[in-house]
XYZ file of C-alpha atoms in Angstrom:
557
model
C 179.272 -162.481 58.992
C 182.843 -163.642 58.431
C 181.767 -165.696 55.420
C 180.050 -162.672 53.947
C 183.167 -160.607 54.420
C 185.361 -163.181 52.696
C 182.965 -163.373 49.774
C 182.945 -159.648 49.225
C 185.435 -158.393 46.673
C 185.569 -155.084 48.525
C 185.871 -156.305 52.074
C 189.365 -154.987 52.526
C 188.050 -151.530 51.729
C 186.137 -151.477 55.015
C 189.247 -151.658 57.146
C 190.174 -148.474 58.945
C 193.112 -146.886 57.135
C 196.443 -146.787 58.970
C 196.530 -143.090 59.828
C 200.268 -143.095 60.493
C 200.871 -144.529 57.040
C 198.482 -142.018 55.479
C 200.331 -139.139 57.153
C 203.679 -140.400 55.864
C 202.245 -140.674 52.348
C 200.667 -137.254 52.734
C 204.035 -135.649 53.509
C 205.425 -136.866 50.190
C 202.350 -135.647 48.331
C 202.620 -132.251 49.984
C 206.253 -131.957 48.861
C 205.224 -132.739 45.288
C 202.383 -130.210 45.377
C 204.799 -127.684 46.857
C 207.041 -128.129 43.812
C 204.172 -127.602 41.376
C 202.605 -124.702 43.272
C 205.894 -122.867 43.825
C 206.731 -122.929 40.149
C 203.415 -121.457 39.106
C 204.112 -118.319 41.150
C 207.843 -118.067 41.928
C 208.623 -116.099 38.757
C 205.897 -113.527 39.351
C 208.226 -111.242 41.343
C 211.423 -112.250 39.542
C 209.961 -111.835 36.056
C 210.669 -108.108 35.518
C 214.339 -108.592 36.406
C 214.661 -111.837 34.427
C 213.285 -110.381 31.194
C 215.316 -107.233 31.711
C 218.535 -109.236 32.123
C 217.875 -111.655 29.269
C 216.232 -108.983 27.114
C 212.715 -109.826 26.000
C 209.584 -108.169 27.369
C 207.812 -109.414 24.236
C 208.451 -112.982 25.445
C 207.512 -112.316 29.083
C 204.131 -114.054 29.060
C 205.735 -117.284 27.758
C 207.713 -117.794 30.965
C 204.375 -118.456 32.658
C 202.374 -119.771 29.706
C 204.963 -122.391 28.626
C 204.805 -124.076 32.031
C 201.025 -123.985 32.298
C 200.470 -125.175 28.727
C 202.847 -128.142 29.050
C 201.323 -129.092 32.410
C 197.816 -128.829 30.981
C 198.558 -131.111 28.045
C 200.040 -133.773 30.336
C 197.321 -133.805 32.992
C 194.892 -136.177 31.211
C 197.827 -138.402 30.220
C 199.004 -138.811 33.810
C 195.448 -139.297 35.047
C 194.683 -142.073 32.558
C 198.015 -143.869 32.849
C 197.731 -143.762 36.634
C 194.317 -145.432 36.486
C 195.645 -148.105 34.121
C 199.077 -148.940 35.509
C 199.262 -147.495 39.013
C 200.467 -144.138 40.269
C 203.642 -144.699 42.299
C 206.225 -145.090 39.529
C 204.431 -142.522 37.397
C 204.602 -140.100 40.315
C 208.364 -140.582 40.655
C 208.774 -140.190 36.875
C 206.876 -136.879 36.914
C 209.071 -135.502 39.701
C 212.203 -136.534 37.790
C 211.090 -134.760 34.591
C 210.284 -131.680 36.639
C 213.805 -131.666 38.092
C 215.362 -132.000 34.608
C 213.399 -128.950 33.499
C 214.664 -127.066 36.552
C 218.261 -127.819 35.566
C 217.661 -126.619 31.984
C 216.056 -123.411 33.242
C 218.762 -122.819 35.826
C 221.448 -122.970 33.125
C 219.531 -120.797 30.604
C 221.481 -117.993 28.936
C 218.639 -116.494 26.899
C 214.845 -116.344 26.807
C 214.299 -119.339 24.459
C 216.379 -121.567 26.765
C 214.520 -120.259 29.813
C 211.152 -120.924 28.184
C 212.312 -124.427 27.154
C 213.234 -125.190 30.769
C 209.820 -124.003 31.926
C 208.102 -126.181 29.313
C 210.041 -129.286 30.442
C 209.107 -128.474 34.022
C 205.479 -128.392 32.931
C 205.740 -131.851 31.366
C 206.520 -133.189 34.830
C 204.504 -130.663 36.804
C 201.283 -131.733 35.105
C 201.553 -135.042 36.936
C 202.391 -133.680 40.367
C 199.023 -132.094 41.121
C 196.916 -134.782 39.434
C 198.693 -137.784 40.899
C 198.822 -136.266 44.377
C 195.059 -135.682 44.350
C 194.339 -139.134 42.907
C 196.633 -140.894 45.394
C 194.686 -139.338 48.264
C 191.534 -140.833 46.730
C 193.275 -144.237 46.747
C 193.930 -144.229 50.489
C 191.328 -141.930 52.107
C 187.497 -142.282 51.956
C 185.563 -139.363 50.460
C 184.090 -138.172 53.792
C 187.556 -137.969 55.404
C 189.147 -136.662 52.227
C 187.751 -133.174 52.729
C 190.278 -132.241 55.405
C 193.183 -133.597 53.376
C 192.054 -131.760 50.248
C 191.652 -128.645 52.346
C 195.232 -128.919 53.534
C 196.359 -129.424 49.929
C 194.573 -126.227 49.006
C 196.222 -124.574 51.988
C 199.631 -125.750 50.816
C 198.913 -124.280 47.401
C 198.026 -120.986 49.081
C 201.136 -121.115 51.254
C 203.314 -121.891 48.246
C 201.695 -119.041 46.376
C 202.942 -116.720 49.126
C 206.323 -118.415 49.415
C 206.735 -118.403 45.624
C 206.687 -114.622 45.138
C 208.689 -114.143 48.351
C 211.371 -116.616 47.331
C 211.400 -115.227 43.806
C 211.927 -111.738 45.185
C 214.558 -112.848 47.694
C 216.534 -114.865 45.137
C 216.399 -111.983 42.649
C 217.652 -109.385 45.124
C 219.974 -111.368 47.399
C 221.286 -114.317 45.373
C 220.362 -114.882 41.746
C 217.027 -115.486 40.010
C 218.360 -118.882 38.863
C 217.787 -120.134 42.392
C 214.095 -120.123 41.452
C 215.091 -123.310 39.593
C 217.804 -124.721 41.859
C 215.510 -124.838 44.908
C 213.498 -127.568 43.164
C 216.375 -130.052 43.237
C 216.493 -130.769 47.020
C 212.686 -130.644 47.255
C 212.363 -133.062 44.341
C 214.877 -135.493 45.837
C 212.999 -135.428 49.153
C 209.680 -136.099 47.385
C 211.144 -139.043 45.440
C 212.670 -140.585 48.581
C 209.355 -140.198 50.427
C 207.439 -141.850 47.572
C 209.866 -144.767 47.341
C 209.778 -145.439 51.075
C 206.175 -144.810 52.085
C 203.948 -144.881 49.022
C 202.259 -148.295 48.877
C 199.198 -148.275 46.643
C 196.782 -150.913 45.338
C 198.193 -152.666 42.263
C 196.464 -152.182 38.928
C 196.041 -155.416 37.010
C 194.461 -154.282 33.777
C 195.929 -156.898 31.465
C 197.345 -155.105 28.427
C 195.100 -152.109 27.783
C 195.677 -150.043 24.644
C 197.079 -146.583 25.242
C 195.138 -143.854 23.461
C 198.096 -142.310 21.598
C 195.919 -140.697 18.921
C 193.735 -139.107 21.579
C 196.728 -137.772 23.474
C 198.243 -136.226 20.331
C 195.045 -134.576 19.120
C 194.290 -133.264 22.615
C 197.783 -131.724 22.781
C 197.421 -130.118 19.344
C 193.972 -128.695 20.085
C 195.077 -127.334 23.480
C 198.232 -125.768 22.043
C 196.341 -124.119 19.175
C 193.837 -122.468 21.501
C 196.479 -121.199 23.933
C 198.731 -119.974 21.119
C 195.824 -118.076 19.599
C 195.028 -116.318 22.869
C 198.722 -115.624 23.526
C 199.576 -114.132 20.148
C 196.245 -112.494 19.389
C 196.230 -108.723 19.769
C 199.957 -108.752 20.476
C 202.145 -110.419 17.853
C 199.255 -110.675 15.394
C 195.930 -108.886 15.061
C 192.896 -110.833 16.228
C 191.550 -110.715 12.663
C 194.818 -111.971 11.120
C 194.914 -115.270 9.255
C 197.407 -116.622 11.778
C 195.056 -116.195 14.748
C 191.958 -117.292 12.857
C 193.907 -120.311 11.621
C 194.965 -121.256 15.135
C 191.401 -121.029 16.453
C 190.157 -123.038 13.485
C 192.845 -125.664 14.087
C 191.832 -125.939 17.731
C 188.167 -126.435 16.840
C 188.760 -128.896 13.994
C 191.297 -131.003 15.894
C 189.015 -130.873 18.922
C 186.206 -132.395 16.879
C 188.569 -135.086 15.593
C 189.554 -135.760 19.209
C 185.928 -136.406 20.161
C 185.510 -138.958 17.356
C 188.742 -140.675 18.416
C 187.571 -140.881 22.025
C 184.308 -142.510 20.954
C 186.218 -145.400 19.402
C 189.244 -145.733 21.694
C 189.447 -148.779 23.964
C 190.924 -146.651 26.774
C 190.245 -143.003 25.874
C 192.461 -140.459 27.595
C 189.340 -138.400 28.343
C 186.324 -140.767 28.299
C 183.119 -139.187 27.065
C 181.089 -140.844 29.829
C 182.569 -138.240 32.180
C 180.420 -135.609 30.485
C 177.231 -137.563 31.230
C 177.653 -136.661 34.895
C 175.963 -133.393 35.821
C 178.217 -132.515 38.745
C 181.305 -133.112 36.629
C 180.093 -130.722 33.935
C 179.026 -128.007 36.339
C 182.128 -128.085 38.545
C 184.435 -128.358 35.537
C 182.887 -125.239 34.005
C 183.191 -123.401 37.308
C 186.776 -124.614 37.706
C 187.714 -123.335 34.255
C 186.398 -119.889 35.166
C 188.243 -119.999 38.501
C 191.465 -120.779 36.637
C 190.942 -117.782 34.358
C 190.343 -115.500 37.333
C 193.183 -116.707 39.520
C 196.028 -117.115 37.059
C 194.882 -114.436 34.664
C 194.742 -111.827 37.383
C 197.383 -112.934 39.868
C 200.207 -113.674 37.415
C 200.703 -109.946 36.897
C 199.855 -108.484 40.314
C 203.416 -108.679 41.724
C 204.767 -106.976 38.583
C 202.041 -104.366 38.932
C 202.999 -103.770 42.560
C 206.659 -103.240 41.684
C 206.050 -100.929 38.761
C 203.164 -98.880 40.191
C 203.991 -98.634 43.892
C 207.787 -98.754 43.631
C 208.232 -101.658 46.065
C 211.035 -104.173 45.711
C 210.532 -107.711 44.413
C 210.574 -109.098 47.963
C 208.109 -106.491 49.177
C 205.833 -107.291 46.233
C 205.820 -110.906 47.401
C 204.952 -109.823 50.941
C 202.040 -107.790 49.621
C 200.500 -111.002 48.265
C 200.302 -112.506 51.777
C 196.790 -111.172 52.601
C 195.287 -112.980 49.605
C 197.089 -116.229 50.296
C 196.480 -116.082 54.054
C 192.757 -115.715 53.413
C 192.927 -118.579 50.933
C 194.824 -120.740 53.435
C 192.270 -120.132 56.178
C 189.172 -120.779 54.085
C 190.690 -123.779 52.290
C 191.569 -125.631 55.499
C 188.422 -124.601 57.380
C 186.130 -125.539 54.475
C 187.824 -128.939 54.210
C 187.315 -129.539 57.930
C 183.699 -128.468 57.593
C 183.064 -130.930 54.765
C 184.604 -133.791 56.766
C 182.535 -132.909 59.828
C 179.165 -132.352 58.144
C 179.365 -134.037 54.721
C 177.913 -130.836 53.203
C 179.716 -128.953 50.478
C 177.395 -127.395 47.885
C 177.144 -123.864 49.271
C 180.914 -123.439 49.759
C 181.963 -122.917 46.111
C 178.825 -120.828 45.525
C 179.983 -118.431 48.226
C 183.479 -118.648 46.807
C 182.397 -117.418 43.366
C 180.748 -114.393 44.983
C 183.922 -113.452 46.861
C 186.104 -113.915 43.759
C 183.817 -111.672 41.709
C 183.818 -109.033 44.441
C 187.605 -109.191 44.688
C 188.021 -108.737 40.930
C 185.666 -105.771 40.927
C 187.547 -104.106 43.779
C 190.896 -104.682 42.055
C 189.550 -102.978 38.936
C 189.135 -99.762 40.949
C 192.818 -99.453 41.908
C 194.634 -96.197 41.188
C 198.368 -95.352 41.325
C 197.974 -93.279 44.502
C 195.821 -95.838 46.381
C 197.102 -96.911 49.811
C 198.874 -100.279 49.874
C 196.694 -101.654 52.665
C 193.585 -101.127 50.533
C 195.095 -103.089 47.646
C 195.985 -105.869 50.100
C 192.438 -105.907 51.471
C 191.077 -106.336 47.931
C 193.441 -109.249 47.365
C 192.278 -110.829 50.634
C 188.657 -110.760 49.450
C 189.640 -112.700 46.358
C 191.652 -115.139 48.494
C 188.584 -115.931 50.589
C 186.745 -117.009 47.458
C 189.578 -119.106 46.049
C 189.948 -121.031 49.312
C 186.246 -121.870 49.347
C 186.292 -123.066 45.757
C 189.371 -124.820 44.379
C 189.745 -128.083 46.325
C 186.024 -128.482 46.999
C 185.369 -128.672 43.248
C 187.931 -131.490 42.939
C 186.322 -133.353 45.847
C 182.881 -133.127 44.211
C 184.285 -134.635 41.001
C 186.054 -137.473 42.833
C 182.867 -138.262 44.737
C 181.023 -138.726 41.443
C 183.125 -141.620 40.066
C 184.504 -144.999 41.197
C 188.194 -145.642 41.877
C 188.740 -147.091 38.398
C 188.021 -143.668 36.919
C 188.965 -141.288 39.739
C 192.379 -140.396 38.294
C 190.947 -139.796 34.834
C 188.059 -137.721 36.223
C 190.363 -135.676 38.469
C 192.729 -135.069 35.557
C 189.925 -134.026 33.190
C 188.549 -131.578 35.739
C 191.991 -130.099 36.377
C 192.701 -130.042 32.646
C 189.835 -127.672 31.972
C 190.772 -125.544 34.973
C 194.309 -125.347 33.622
C 192.969 -124.540 30.163
C 191.284 -121.634 31.907
C 194.591 -120.768 33.557
C 196.438 -120.992 30.231
C 193.868 -118.978 28.321
C 193.478 -116.563 31.237
C 197.213 -115.942 31.636
C 197.730 -115.685 27.886
C 194.707 -113.471 27.244
C 195.421 -111.185 30.204
C 199.092 -111.053 29.247
C 198.217 -110.268 25.646
C 195.698 -107.568 26.549
C 197.931 -106.133 29.262
C 201.103 -106.096 27.143
C 199.515 -104.666 23.988
C 197.599 -102.023 25.935
C 200.714 -101.185 27.964
C 202.858 -100.661 24.863
C 200.160 -98.449 23.319
C 199.831 -96.354 26.475
C 203.587 -95.991 26.851
C 203.826 -94.906 23.236
C 201.176 -92.250 23.860
C 202.402 -90.986 27.232
C 206.195 -91.158 27.081
C 208.045 -88.165 25.651
C 209.166 -88.521 22.042
C 212.299 -90.639 21.611
C 212.090 -92.275 25.075
C 209.893 -95.320 24.483
C 211.946 -97.210 21.955
C 211.461 -100.960 21.660
C 214.919 -101.584 23.157
C 214.082 -99.374 26.136
C 210.817 -101.218 26.773
C 212.415 -104.662 26.521
C 214.939 -103.740 29.223
C 212.513 -101.904 31.482
C 213.019 -103.131 35.072
C 211.465 -101.740 38.298
C 214.748 -100.444 39.721
C 215.393 -98.446 36.544
C 211.948 -96.827 36.664
C 212.581 -95.384 40.106
C 215.684 -93.570 38.876
C 213.977 -91.954 35.898
C 212.817 -88.314 35.775
C 209.415 -87.676 37.357
C 207.687 -87.044 34.015
C 208.805 -90.374 32.563
C 208.203 -92.256 35.821
C 204.620 -90.948 36.073
C 203.933 -91.962 32.477
C 205.168 -95.526 33.101
C 203.308 -95.912 36.405
C 200.005 -94.628 35.031
C 200.384 -96.814 31.930
C 200.898 -99.979 34.028
C 197.880 -99.163 36.181
C 195.578 -98.248 33.311
C 196.673 -101.267 31.255
C 195.926 -103.896 33.923
C 192.971 -102.753 36.044
C 190.350 -102.857 33.229
C 191.193 -106.530 32.682
C 189.957 -107.350 36.198
C 186.577 -105.812 35.449
C 186.276 -107.829 32.236
C 186.432 -111.071 34.272
C 183.593 -110.227 36.681
C 180.797 -111.433 34.317
C 182.596 -114.791 34.051
C 182.200 -115.276 37.793
C 178.489 -114.578 37.470
C 178.354 -117.539 35.060
C 180.263 -119.665 37.582
C 177.777 -118.711 40.314
C 174.834 -119.818 38.156
C 176.502 -123.135 37.242
C 177.204 -123.995 40.873
C 173.588 -123.393 41.877
C 172.684 -126.556 39.939
C 175.290 -128.840 41.568
C 173.598 -131.831 43.186
C 174.520 -132.375 46.835
C 175.443 -136.057 47.270
C 176.423 -137.992 50.357
C 180.125 -138.622 50.895
C 181.336 -142.166 51.552
C 182.674 -142.860 55.052
C 184.875 -145.764 53.918
C 187.038 -146.391 50.878
C 184.642 -149.195 49.912
C 182.454 -146.959 47.757
C 185.488 -145.949 45.729
C 186.784 -149.485 45.155
C 185.903 -151.260 41.943
C 185.731 -155.063 42.263
C 188.229 -157.200 40.382
C 185.442 -158.236 38.004
C 182.061 -156.877 36.964
C 179.075 -158.956 35.982
C 177.905 -157.837 32.560
C 174.748 -159.330 31.085
C 175.026 -162.439 33.193
C 178.731 -163.006 32.530
C 181.837 -161.683 34.144
C 184.816 -159.687 32.973
C 188.136 -159.374 34.742
C 188.926 -156.364 32.581
C 186.338 -153.688 31.896
C 187.361 -151.190 29.232
C 185.839 -147.740 29.045
C 183.406 -148.606 26.259
C 181.930 -151.289 28.511
C 182.013 -148.816 31.383
C 179.871 -146.471 29.310
C 177.470 -149.361 28.615
C 176.996 -150.051 32.291
C 177.466 -146.393 33.237
C 174.146 -146.144 35.015
C 175.151 -149.016 37.281
C 178.815 -148.117 37.751
C 179.104 -144.362 37.385
C 175.722 -142.802 38.092
C 174.958 -145.103 41.006
C 178.605 -144.987 42.121
C 178.699 -148.791 42.376
C 176.595 -148.916 45.529
C 175.974 -152.548 44.619
C 179.588 -153.354 45.460
C 178.967 -152.964 49.202
C 179.762 -156.061 51.213
C 176.666 -158.051 52.197
C 175.514 -157.390 55.699
C 177.526 -154.223 56.164
C 174.722 -151.791 55.429
C 175.102 -148.487 53.645
C 178.453 -146.834 53.584
C 176.966 -143.419 52.960
């Protein structure tokens, strides 16, 4: 037996992971995810005050969209480079870029500078989520990974509560710029943790060619689509040449991107990913989940402040029911997957709860009790907790370690595209409808553009009852119909998830380890590029390299 073990290129994968080491690594990953998750939500409660102080309601959606768009563009880049060159130094680099963006945003004196800081943050933030999820796949077998992924989802939920709360607290008690400054100590702690405890397998890929052309065309196509959804119906009419041109650019450049990926030695988003059924189904469902979560939730704290009259901090507290429900179901579903190895029905149930939550939110009225609104948010939180991290786990379980970072990044990319398009589309529809309603309902001479650009919650409460009622009803009637529009999307997600194939989860890291060399047509190759991987895809991807199991060890399933 010892001889068999020595001969196996994956023998080391069968060793039981050092749980103390994994926990130390996990702490650093959690800090990084905390940074990324906080910054997706921390401005939700601070946003009305920020745009009022800097003057620019018309630019409000870009504070959120700039971060998400930059992060989205970088996700596949970080995923691919991590697979090729290793993740540790890339992880530290991403945190550093994120901190630089925080400094730029913290020093901003106007909206363009603030948006620039958020975009730089996104360039680093795109790597935090992806690399954290991929690093867990490097050190934890798929069967055990469920509980770790569940905790990651729980941290995201917790940060989504802490984000609005901190944003509200900083805005009212200190200064909204602390939404940026808080990232500096957290980033330093994450870098120190990575340098001390993060020891990952080395990647010896020779000198692979980086897919620069693919990265550029992917960035252009993504930007065009998000810009079109952001500006359409707001800055420009949907039928304008500017919006049609942006959509056309996205489609044309997207087609060029596909042709580039077919010929690239190391494509940033390999086309063999789309030959996997579970990847396609969960990626589609993840995109819809991103639309629902970020499209709806980005504006709920603002809605709470304007419609109910609560403070920024109180608006953050009102988000707790949704995030608490998400925390509970995320952790418990992860534990369930680790215990049973079963996962298919969890995201199916999740899509039902998300759809129900969206429908209930669409029925809100200005005079509705706060506890009812919170209960509706909790329903949506239940669905998000059952869905988000489980979809990532399904994708990771479908590919070997050589491709796990790329596959994770591609899946998250499309979910973030959903988040970008969702936030931009909801923001565009909400803002344009809001301005129209305010123009109709406010007394003549009150709703000037300057007044609307400086409209903050505290000012609304001091206005005469007639004007206050017009503003409150306009905010409610501008946002709630958008929730109802997203319900049919969740029906599509439900149908997609019904066709996900339940596969066994590996109980050791061995299944996820790719040997140093593959035998191809009787020969061997120490370096297997993605075109060769497509050629042997049935053996490597579809069969998940079961043939790499060490002789005499039996199945690892």
